[in-house]
Coordinates of C-alpha atoms and ligand atoms in Angstrom, one line a residue:
X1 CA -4.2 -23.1 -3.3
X2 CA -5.4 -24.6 -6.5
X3 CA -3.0 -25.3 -8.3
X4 CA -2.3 -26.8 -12.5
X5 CA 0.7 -28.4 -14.1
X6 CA 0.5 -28.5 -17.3
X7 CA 3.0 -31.3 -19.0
X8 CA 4.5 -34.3 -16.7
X9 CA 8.3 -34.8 -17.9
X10 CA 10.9 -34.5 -15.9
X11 CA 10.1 -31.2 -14.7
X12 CA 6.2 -31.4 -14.7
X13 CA 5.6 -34.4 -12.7
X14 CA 8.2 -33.3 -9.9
X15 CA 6.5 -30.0 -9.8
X16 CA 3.2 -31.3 -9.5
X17 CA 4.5 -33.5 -6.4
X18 CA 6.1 -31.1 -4.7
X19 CA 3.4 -28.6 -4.9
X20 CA 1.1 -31.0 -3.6
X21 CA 3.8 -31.8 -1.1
X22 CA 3.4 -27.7 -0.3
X23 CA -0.2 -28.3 0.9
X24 CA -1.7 -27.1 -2.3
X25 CA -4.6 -29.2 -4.7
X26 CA -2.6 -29.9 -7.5
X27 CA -3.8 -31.5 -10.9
X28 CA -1.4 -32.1 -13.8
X29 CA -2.0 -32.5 -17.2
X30 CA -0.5 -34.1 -20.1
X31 CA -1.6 -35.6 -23.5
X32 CA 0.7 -38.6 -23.1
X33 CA -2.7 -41.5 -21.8
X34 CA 0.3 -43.6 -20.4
X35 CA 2.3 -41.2 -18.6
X36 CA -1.0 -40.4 -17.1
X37 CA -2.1 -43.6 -15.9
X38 CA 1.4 -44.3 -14.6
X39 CA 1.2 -41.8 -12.4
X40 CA -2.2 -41.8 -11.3
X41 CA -1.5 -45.2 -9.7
X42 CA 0.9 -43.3 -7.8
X43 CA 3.5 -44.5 -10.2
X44 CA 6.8 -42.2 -11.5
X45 CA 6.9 -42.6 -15.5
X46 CA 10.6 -42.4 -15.6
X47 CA 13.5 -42.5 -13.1
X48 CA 13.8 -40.3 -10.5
X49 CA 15.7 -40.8 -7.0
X50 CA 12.9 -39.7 -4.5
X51 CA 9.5 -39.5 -6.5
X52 CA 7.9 -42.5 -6.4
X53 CA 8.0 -41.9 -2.5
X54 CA 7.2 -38.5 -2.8
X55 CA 3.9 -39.6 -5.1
X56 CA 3.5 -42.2 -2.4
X57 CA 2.9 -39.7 0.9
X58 CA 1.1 -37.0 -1.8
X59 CA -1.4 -39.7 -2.6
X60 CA -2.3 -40.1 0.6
X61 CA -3.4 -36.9 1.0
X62 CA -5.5 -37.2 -2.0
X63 CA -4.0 -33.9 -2.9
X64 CA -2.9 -34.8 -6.3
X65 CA -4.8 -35.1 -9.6
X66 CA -3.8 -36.2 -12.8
X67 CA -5.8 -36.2 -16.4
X68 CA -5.4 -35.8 -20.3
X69 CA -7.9 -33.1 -20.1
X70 CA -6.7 -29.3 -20.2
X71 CA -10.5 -28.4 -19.1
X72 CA -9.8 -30.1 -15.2
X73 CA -7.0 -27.4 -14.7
X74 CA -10.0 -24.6 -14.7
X75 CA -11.0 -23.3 -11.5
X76 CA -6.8 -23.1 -10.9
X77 CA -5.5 -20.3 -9.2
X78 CA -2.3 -20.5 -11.1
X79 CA -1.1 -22.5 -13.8
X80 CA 2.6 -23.8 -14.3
X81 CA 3.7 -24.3 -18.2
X82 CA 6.3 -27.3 -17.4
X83 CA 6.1 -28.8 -21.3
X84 CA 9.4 -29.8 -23.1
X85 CA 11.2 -27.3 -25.4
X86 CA 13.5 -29.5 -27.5
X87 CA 15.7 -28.5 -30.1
X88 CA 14.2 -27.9 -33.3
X89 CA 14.9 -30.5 -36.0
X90 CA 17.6 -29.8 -38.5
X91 CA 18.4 -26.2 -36.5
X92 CA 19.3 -24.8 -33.4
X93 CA 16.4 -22.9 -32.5
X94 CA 13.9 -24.3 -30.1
X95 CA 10.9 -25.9 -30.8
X96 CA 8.2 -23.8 -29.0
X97 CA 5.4 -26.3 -30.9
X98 CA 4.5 -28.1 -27.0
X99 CA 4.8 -24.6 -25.2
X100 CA 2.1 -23.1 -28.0
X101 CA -0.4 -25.8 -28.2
X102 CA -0.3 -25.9 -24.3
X103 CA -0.4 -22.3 -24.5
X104 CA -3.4 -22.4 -26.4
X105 CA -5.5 -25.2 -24.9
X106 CA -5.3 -23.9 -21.8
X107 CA -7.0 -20.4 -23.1
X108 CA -10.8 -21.6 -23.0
X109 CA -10.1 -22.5 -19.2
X110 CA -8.8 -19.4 -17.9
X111 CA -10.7 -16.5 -15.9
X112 CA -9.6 -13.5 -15.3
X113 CA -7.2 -13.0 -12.8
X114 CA -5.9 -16.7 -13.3
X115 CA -2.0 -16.7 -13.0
X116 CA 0.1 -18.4 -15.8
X117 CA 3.3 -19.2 -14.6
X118 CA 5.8 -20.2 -17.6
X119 CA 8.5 -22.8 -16.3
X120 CA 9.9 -24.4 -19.4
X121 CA 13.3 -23.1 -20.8
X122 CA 12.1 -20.4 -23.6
X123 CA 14.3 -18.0 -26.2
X124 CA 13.6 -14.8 -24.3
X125 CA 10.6 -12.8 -26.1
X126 CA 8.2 -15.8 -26.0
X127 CA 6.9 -14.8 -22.9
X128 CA 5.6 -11.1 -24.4
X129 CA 4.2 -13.1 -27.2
X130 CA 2.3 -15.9 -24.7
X131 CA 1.1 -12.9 -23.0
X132 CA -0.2 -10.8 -26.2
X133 CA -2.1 -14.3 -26.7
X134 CA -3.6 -14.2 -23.1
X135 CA -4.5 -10.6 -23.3
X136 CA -8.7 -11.0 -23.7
X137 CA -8.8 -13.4 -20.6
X138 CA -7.4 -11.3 -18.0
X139 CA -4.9 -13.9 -16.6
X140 CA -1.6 -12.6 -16.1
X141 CA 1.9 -14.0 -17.6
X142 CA 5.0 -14.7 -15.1
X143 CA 7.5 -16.2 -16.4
X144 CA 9.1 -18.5 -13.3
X145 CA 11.9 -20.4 -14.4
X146 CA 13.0 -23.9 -12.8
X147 CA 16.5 -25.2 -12.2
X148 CA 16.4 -28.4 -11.1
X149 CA 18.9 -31.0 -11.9
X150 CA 17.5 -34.5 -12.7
X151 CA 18.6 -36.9 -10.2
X152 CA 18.2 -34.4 -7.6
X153 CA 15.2 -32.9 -8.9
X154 CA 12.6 -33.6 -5.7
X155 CA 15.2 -32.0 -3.7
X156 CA 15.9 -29.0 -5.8
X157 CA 12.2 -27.9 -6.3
X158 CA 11.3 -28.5 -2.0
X159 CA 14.7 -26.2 -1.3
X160 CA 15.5 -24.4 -4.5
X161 CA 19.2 -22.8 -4.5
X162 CA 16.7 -19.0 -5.6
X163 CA 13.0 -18.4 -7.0
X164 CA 12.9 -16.3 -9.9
X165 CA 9.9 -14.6 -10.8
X166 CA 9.1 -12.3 -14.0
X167 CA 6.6 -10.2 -13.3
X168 CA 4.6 -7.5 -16.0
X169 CA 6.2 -4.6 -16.6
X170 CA 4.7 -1.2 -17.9
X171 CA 6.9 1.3 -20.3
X172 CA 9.2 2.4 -17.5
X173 CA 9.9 -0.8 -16.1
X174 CA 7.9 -1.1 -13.2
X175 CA 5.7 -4.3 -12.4
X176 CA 1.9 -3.4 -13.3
X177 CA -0.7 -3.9 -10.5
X178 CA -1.3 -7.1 -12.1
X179 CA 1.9 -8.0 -11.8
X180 CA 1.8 -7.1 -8.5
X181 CA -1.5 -9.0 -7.9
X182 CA 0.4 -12.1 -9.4
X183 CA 3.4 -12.0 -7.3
X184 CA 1.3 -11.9 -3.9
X185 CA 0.2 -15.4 -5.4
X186 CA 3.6 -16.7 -5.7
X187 CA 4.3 -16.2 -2.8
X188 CA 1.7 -17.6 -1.3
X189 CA 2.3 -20.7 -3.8
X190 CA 6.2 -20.8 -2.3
X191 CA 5.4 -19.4 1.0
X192 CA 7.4 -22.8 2.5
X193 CA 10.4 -22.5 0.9
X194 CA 10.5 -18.4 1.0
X195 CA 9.8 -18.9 5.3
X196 CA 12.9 -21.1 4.9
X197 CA 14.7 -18.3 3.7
X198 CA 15.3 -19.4 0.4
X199 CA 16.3 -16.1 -2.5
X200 CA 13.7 -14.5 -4.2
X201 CA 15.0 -12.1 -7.8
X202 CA 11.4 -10.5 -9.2
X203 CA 12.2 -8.8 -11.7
X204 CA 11.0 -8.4 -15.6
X205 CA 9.8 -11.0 -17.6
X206 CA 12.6 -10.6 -20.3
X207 CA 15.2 -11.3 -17.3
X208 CA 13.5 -13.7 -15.7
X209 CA 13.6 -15.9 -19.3
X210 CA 17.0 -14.8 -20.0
X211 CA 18.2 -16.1 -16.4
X212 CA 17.3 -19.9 -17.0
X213 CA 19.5 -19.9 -20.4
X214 CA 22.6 -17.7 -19.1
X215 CA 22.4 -20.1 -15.9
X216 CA 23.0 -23.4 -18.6
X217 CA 25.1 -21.5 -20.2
X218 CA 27.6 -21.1 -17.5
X219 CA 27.5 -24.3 -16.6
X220 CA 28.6 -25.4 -19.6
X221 CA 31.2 -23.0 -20.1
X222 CA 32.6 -24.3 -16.8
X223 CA 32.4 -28.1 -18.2
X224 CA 34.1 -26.8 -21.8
X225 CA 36.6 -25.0 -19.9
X226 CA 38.0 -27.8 -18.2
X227 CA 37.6 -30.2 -21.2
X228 CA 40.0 -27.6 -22.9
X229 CA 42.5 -27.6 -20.1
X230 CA 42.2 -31.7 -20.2
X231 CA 43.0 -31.5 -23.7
X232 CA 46.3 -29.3 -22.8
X233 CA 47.3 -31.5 -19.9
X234 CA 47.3 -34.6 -22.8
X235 CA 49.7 -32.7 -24.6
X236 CA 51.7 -32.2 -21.8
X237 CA 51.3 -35.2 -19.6
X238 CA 49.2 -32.8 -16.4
X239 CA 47.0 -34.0 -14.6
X240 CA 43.7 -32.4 -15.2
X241 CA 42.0 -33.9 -12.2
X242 CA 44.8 -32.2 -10.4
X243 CA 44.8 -29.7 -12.0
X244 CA 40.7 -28.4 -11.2
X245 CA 41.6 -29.6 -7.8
X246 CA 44.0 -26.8 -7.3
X247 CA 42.3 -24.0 -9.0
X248 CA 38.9 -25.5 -7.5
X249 CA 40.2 -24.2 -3.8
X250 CA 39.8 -20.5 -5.3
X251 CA 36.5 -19.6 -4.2
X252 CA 36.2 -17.5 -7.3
X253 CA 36.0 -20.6 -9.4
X254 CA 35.2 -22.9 -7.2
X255 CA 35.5 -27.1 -7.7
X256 CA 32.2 -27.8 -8.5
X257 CA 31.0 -28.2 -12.1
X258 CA 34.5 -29.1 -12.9
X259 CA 35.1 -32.2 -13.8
X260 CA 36.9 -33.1 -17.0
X261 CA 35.1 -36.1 -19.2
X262 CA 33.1 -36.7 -21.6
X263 CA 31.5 -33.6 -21.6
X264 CA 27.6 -32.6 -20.9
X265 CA 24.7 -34.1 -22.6
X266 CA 21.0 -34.1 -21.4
X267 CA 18.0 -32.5 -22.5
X268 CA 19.0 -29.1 -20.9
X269 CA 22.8 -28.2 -21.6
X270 CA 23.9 -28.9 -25.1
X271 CA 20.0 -27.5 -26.5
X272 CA 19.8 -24.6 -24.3
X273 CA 23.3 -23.5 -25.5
X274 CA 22.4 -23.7 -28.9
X275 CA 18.7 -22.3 -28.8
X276 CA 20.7 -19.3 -27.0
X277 CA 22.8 -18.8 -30.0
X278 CA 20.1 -19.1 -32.5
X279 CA 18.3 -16.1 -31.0
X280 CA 21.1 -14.2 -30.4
X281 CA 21.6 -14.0 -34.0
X282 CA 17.7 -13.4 -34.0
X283 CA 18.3 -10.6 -32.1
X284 CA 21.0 -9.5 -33.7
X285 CA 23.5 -10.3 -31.1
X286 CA 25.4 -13.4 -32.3
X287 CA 28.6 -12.2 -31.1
X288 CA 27.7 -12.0 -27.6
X289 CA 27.3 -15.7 -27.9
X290 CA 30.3 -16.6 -29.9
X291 CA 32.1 -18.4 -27.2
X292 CA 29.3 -20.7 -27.2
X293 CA 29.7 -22.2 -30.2
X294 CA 33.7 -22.8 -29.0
X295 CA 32.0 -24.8 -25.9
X296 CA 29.7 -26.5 -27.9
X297 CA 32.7 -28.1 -30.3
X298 CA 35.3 -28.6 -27.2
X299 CA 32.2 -30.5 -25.7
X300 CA 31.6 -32.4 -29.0
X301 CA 35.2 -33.2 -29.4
X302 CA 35.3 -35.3 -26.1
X303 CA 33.5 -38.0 -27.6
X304 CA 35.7 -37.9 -30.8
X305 CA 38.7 -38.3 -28.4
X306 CA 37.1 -41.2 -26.8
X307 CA 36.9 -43.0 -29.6
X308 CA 40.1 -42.4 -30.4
X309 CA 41.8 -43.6 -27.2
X310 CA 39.8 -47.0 -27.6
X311 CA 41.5 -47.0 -31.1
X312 CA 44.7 -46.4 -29.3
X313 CA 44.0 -48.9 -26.8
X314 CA 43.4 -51.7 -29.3
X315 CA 46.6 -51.1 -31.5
X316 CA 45.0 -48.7 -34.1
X317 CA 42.2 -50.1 -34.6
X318 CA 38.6 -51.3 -33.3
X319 CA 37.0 -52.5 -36.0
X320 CA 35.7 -56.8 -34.4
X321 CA 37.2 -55.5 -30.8
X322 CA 34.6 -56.3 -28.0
X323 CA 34.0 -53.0 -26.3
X324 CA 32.1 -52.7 -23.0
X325 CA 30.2 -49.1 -22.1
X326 CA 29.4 -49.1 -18.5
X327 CA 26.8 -46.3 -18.4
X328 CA 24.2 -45.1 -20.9
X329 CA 22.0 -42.6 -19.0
X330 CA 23.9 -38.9 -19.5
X331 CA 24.7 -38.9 -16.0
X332 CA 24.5 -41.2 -12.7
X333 CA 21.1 -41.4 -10.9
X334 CA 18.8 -40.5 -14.1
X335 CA 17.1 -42.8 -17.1
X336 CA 17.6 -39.8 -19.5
X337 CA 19.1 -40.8 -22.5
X338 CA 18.6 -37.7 -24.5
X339 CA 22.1 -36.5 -26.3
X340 CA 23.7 -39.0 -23.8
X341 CA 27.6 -38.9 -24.2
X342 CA 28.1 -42.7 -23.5
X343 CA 25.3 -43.4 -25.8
X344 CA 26.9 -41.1 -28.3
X345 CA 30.0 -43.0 -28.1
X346 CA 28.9 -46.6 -27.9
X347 CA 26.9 -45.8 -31.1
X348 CA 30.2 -44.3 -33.0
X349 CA 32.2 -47.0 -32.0
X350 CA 29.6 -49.4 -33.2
X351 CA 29.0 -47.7 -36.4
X352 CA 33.0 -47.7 -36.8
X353 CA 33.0 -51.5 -36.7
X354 CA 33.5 -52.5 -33.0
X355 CA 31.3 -55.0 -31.1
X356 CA 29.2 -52.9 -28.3
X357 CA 27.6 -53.7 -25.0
X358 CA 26.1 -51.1 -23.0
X359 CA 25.0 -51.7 -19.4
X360 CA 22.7 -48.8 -17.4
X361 CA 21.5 -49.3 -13.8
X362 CA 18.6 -48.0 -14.9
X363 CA 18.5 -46.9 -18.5
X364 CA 18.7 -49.8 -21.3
X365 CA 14.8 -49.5 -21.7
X366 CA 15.8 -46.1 -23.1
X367 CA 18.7 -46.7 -24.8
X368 CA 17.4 -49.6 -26.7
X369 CA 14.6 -47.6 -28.1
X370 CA 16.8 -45.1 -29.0
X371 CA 19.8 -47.5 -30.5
X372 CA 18.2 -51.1 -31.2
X373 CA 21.4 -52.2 -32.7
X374 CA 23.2 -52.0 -29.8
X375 CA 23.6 -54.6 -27.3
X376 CA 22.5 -54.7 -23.9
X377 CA 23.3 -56.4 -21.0
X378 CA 22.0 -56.3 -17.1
X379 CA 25.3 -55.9 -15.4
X380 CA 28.7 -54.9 -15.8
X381 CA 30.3 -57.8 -15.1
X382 CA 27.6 -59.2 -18.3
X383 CA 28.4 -56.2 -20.3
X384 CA 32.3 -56.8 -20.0
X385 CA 32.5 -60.6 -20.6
X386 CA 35.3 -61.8 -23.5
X387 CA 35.6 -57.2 -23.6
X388 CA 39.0 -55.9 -25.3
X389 CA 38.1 -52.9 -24.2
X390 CA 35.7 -51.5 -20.9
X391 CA 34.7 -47.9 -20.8
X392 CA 33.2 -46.4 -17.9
X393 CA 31.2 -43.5 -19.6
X394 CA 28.8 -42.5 -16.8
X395 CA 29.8 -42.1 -13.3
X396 CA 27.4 -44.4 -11.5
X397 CA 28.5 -45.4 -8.1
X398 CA 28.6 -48.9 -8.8
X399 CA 31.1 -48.3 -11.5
X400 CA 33.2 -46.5 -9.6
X401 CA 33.2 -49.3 -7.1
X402 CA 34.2 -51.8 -9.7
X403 CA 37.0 -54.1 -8.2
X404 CA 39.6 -54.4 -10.6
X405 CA 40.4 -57.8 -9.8
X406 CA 36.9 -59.5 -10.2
X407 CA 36.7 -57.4 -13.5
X408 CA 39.7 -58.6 -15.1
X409 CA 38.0 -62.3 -14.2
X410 CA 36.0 -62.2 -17.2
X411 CA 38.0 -59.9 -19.7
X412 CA 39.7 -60.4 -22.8
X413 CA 42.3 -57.9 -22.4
X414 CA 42.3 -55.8 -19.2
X415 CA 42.3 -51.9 -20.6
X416 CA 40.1 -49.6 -19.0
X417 CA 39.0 -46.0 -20.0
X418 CA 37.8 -44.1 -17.3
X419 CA 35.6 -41.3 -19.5
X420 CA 34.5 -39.7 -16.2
X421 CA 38.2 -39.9 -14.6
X422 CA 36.5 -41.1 -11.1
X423 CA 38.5 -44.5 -10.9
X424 CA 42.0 -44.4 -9.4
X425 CA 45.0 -45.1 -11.8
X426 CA 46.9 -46.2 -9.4
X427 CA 44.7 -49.2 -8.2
X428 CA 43.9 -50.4 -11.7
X429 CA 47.4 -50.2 -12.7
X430 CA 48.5 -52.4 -9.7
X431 CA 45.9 -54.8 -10.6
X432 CA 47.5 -55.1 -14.2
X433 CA 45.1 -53.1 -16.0
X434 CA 46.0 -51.0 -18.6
X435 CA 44.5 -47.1 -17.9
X436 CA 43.2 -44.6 -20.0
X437 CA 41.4 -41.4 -19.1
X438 CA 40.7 -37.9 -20.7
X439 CA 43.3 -35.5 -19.6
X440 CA 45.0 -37.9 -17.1
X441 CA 49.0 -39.0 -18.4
Ligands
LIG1 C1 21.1 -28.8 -15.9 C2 21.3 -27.7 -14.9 O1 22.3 -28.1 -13.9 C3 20.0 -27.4 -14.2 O2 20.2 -26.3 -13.2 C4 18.9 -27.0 -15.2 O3 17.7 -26.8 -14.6 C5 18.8 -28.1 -16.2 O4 20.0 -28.5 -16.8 P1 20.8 -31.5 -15.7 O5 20.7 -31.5 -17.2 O6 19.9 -32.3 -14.9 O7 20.7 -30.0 -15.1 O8 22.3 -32.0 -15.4 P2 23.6 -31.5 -14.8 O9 23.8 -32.0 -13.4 O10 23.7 -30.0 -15.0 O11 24.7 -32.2 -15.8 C6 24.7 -31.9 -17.2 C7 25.8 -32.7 -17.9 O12 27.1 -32.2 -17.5 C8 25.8 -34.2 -17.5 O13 26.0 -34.9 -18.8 C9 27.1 -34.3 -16.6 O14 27.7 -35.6 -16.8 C10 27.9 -33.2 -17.2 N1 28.9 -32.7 -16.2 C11 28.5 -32.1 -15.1 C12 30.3 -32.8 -16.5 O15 30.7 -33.3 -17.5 N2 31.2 -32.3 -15.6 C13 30.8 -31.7 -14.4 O16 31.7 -31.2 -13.7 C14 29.4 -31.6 -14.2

């Protein structure tokens, strides 16, 4: 099948891959000339476990397409709206600006009985107004949301967890034949991963967009929830670690999504929370969505807290104290710096007078465009030279597998905060460290 993606991010140029990967003719579109030619050399434009191999073997079938120009995704049968939807600036409300001038480009091009398949993470209603735009072509609206996680992301859209698809619906609900048109086309577009027995909810539009958001929203209720109990156990001197360990063998709750930390960052979580509530309130619903302004500040108050426990570290305070931040990315096996908790962190201790070094695997390019006045160095062991202070801030294996010993060769002071509480106390202790962690006595 022939097949457009329009916008390469994250979730675009994974899409386009693994639809190519699928067997179909794929060509994917974006404005950005250098995102573009990266990836027409077969190259990924950001980090990504998986892709550049999966670009690799796609190339070779000569399956996959890129280009800057909306007019090579005619002659498509269906068209996937991957562009960003970030939050808007100043408010909470998402910016829809990429989704509507993608939206709209892509009008000329379509014939009727095109499919336009709406992935990006929308305020539920957008996709009745996309569709109201659409009407005088004759292509047909879906709205098909994706849930990939980045750093997993090939993985997730080859053998997703469900598909979702939001069909048309007439007055009473049930899917028009256009609808009905467009889901045969889906499933021909999935028909690998629906043979392999993956889920398939069709239902409405609205649902279908509403799905995506209450997903993210769950999630980060789940995070919230155990930052709260983490702030409880430091009151008391629990363990919090412990303490999701034992509730995590309830199969109601469940251990995943429950580690205490720093909290959740990304470009997903902490906007999709907040573009939830802001059209809520739209809809004149705020309440329902309350509780997500709680999770929002319990998340937000993690970083405050770190801050505070390097202050506590270095007697009170951190003003011309070296500090080391192992981790910049907002979690292990990404580049994405957006609302990173250890960025936020190494920036407010920097701006509070300490001397920061931030190290990434993979993500100082990022982090330097985003915070020039930080420091950078390659490694940890570079990052942590003359440190008073070392703060592990994203869980990437190598930090975890930090040996205490050859770490406290090149030290000032050997204190350690462990934001993601993956290192063992006990070890770092023994080795004469002192150790610090969210919710951990
Ligand atoms: C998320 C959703 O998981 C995905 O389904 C959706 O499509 C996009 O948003 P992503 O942003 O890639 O994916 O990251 P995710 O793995 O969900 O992690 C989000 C944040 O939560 C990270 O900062 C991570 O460090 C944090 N986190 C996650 C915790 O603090 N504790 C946990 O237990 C899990």
């Amino acid at each position: 099948m022939k097949v457009s993606v329009i916008g390469c991010g994250y979730l675009g140029a994974v899409h386009a891959a693994c639809m190519a990967r699928l067997g179909h003719e794929v060509v994917g579109i974006d404005v950005d000339e250098r995102k573009v030619a990266a990836l027409r050399e077969g190259r990924a434009p950001f980090y990504e476990p998986g892709l550049p191999e999966l670009l690799e073997e796609v190339a070779a079938t000569g399956r996959l397409t890129f280009s800057t120009e909306m007019a090579d995704a005619a002659g498509a049968a269906v068209h996937f709206i991957c562009v960003g939807t970030p939050q808007s600036h100043g408010e909470f409300r998402a910016d829809l600006s990429y989704v509507d001038a993608a939206t709209s480009a892509l009008t000329p091009f379509l014939q009727a009985g095109d499919v336009v398949a709406g992935k990006s993470t929308v305020p539920v209603g957008t996709a009745e107004r996309l569709a109201a735009s659409l009407e005088a072509t004759g292509a047909t609206l879906v709205w098909n949301p994706e849930f990939l996680r980045e750093g997993f992301a090939v993985q997730d859209t080859l053998h997703p967890d469900r598909l979702v698809y939001g069909l048309p619906t007439d007055d009473d609900g049930v899917t028009t034949p256009a609808g009905e048109k467009a889901r045969a086309v889906l499933d021909e577009v999935y028909a690998t991963p629906l043979a392999a027995g993956t889920p398939l909810v069709v239902t409405d539009r609205a649902t279908a967009q509403l799905v995506k958001v209450a997903a993210n929203s769950f999630l980060a209720t789940k995070i919230s929830f155990i930052n709260a109990m983490a702030e409880l156990c430091e009151a008391t001197g629990a363990d919090v670690t412990r303490l999701a360990d034992a509730i995590g063998y309830d199969p109601r709750i469940g251990r995943r999504f429950l580690n205490a930390g720093l909290g959740f960052g990304g470009g997903c979580l902490p906007k999709d929370i907040r573009a939830f509530m802001a059209r809520a309130g739209e809809l004149g619903v705020s309440d329902a969505l309350g509780f997500l302004r709680e999770i929002d500040s319990i998340n937000m108050r993690r970083r405050v807290r770190m801050v505070d426990l390097a202050r506590e570290v270095c007697h009170g305070s951190i003003v011309g104290r070296r500090v080391a931040v192992l981790g910049a990315a907002f979690k292990p096996d990404s580049d994405d710096v957006r609302d990173s908790p250890a960025l936020s962190v190494a920036a407010q201790m920097q701006l509070q007078g300490a001397h920061v070094t931030v190290t990434d695997p993979k993500a100082i390019e990022n982090a330097r465009a985003k915070w020039p006045d930080l420091r950078f160095a390659a490694t940890a062991l570079e990052a942590a030279e003359e440190a008073d202070v070392v703060l592990l801030a994203t869980e990437w294996p190598e930090y975890r597998d930090l040996d205490p010993d050859e770490l406290a060769a090149v030290v000032n002071r050997k204190a350690i905060l462990d934001g993601r509480n993956v290192l063992d106390p006990a070890r770092w202790r023994a080795a004469g460290w002192t150790y610090r962690a969210l919710g951990r006595p």
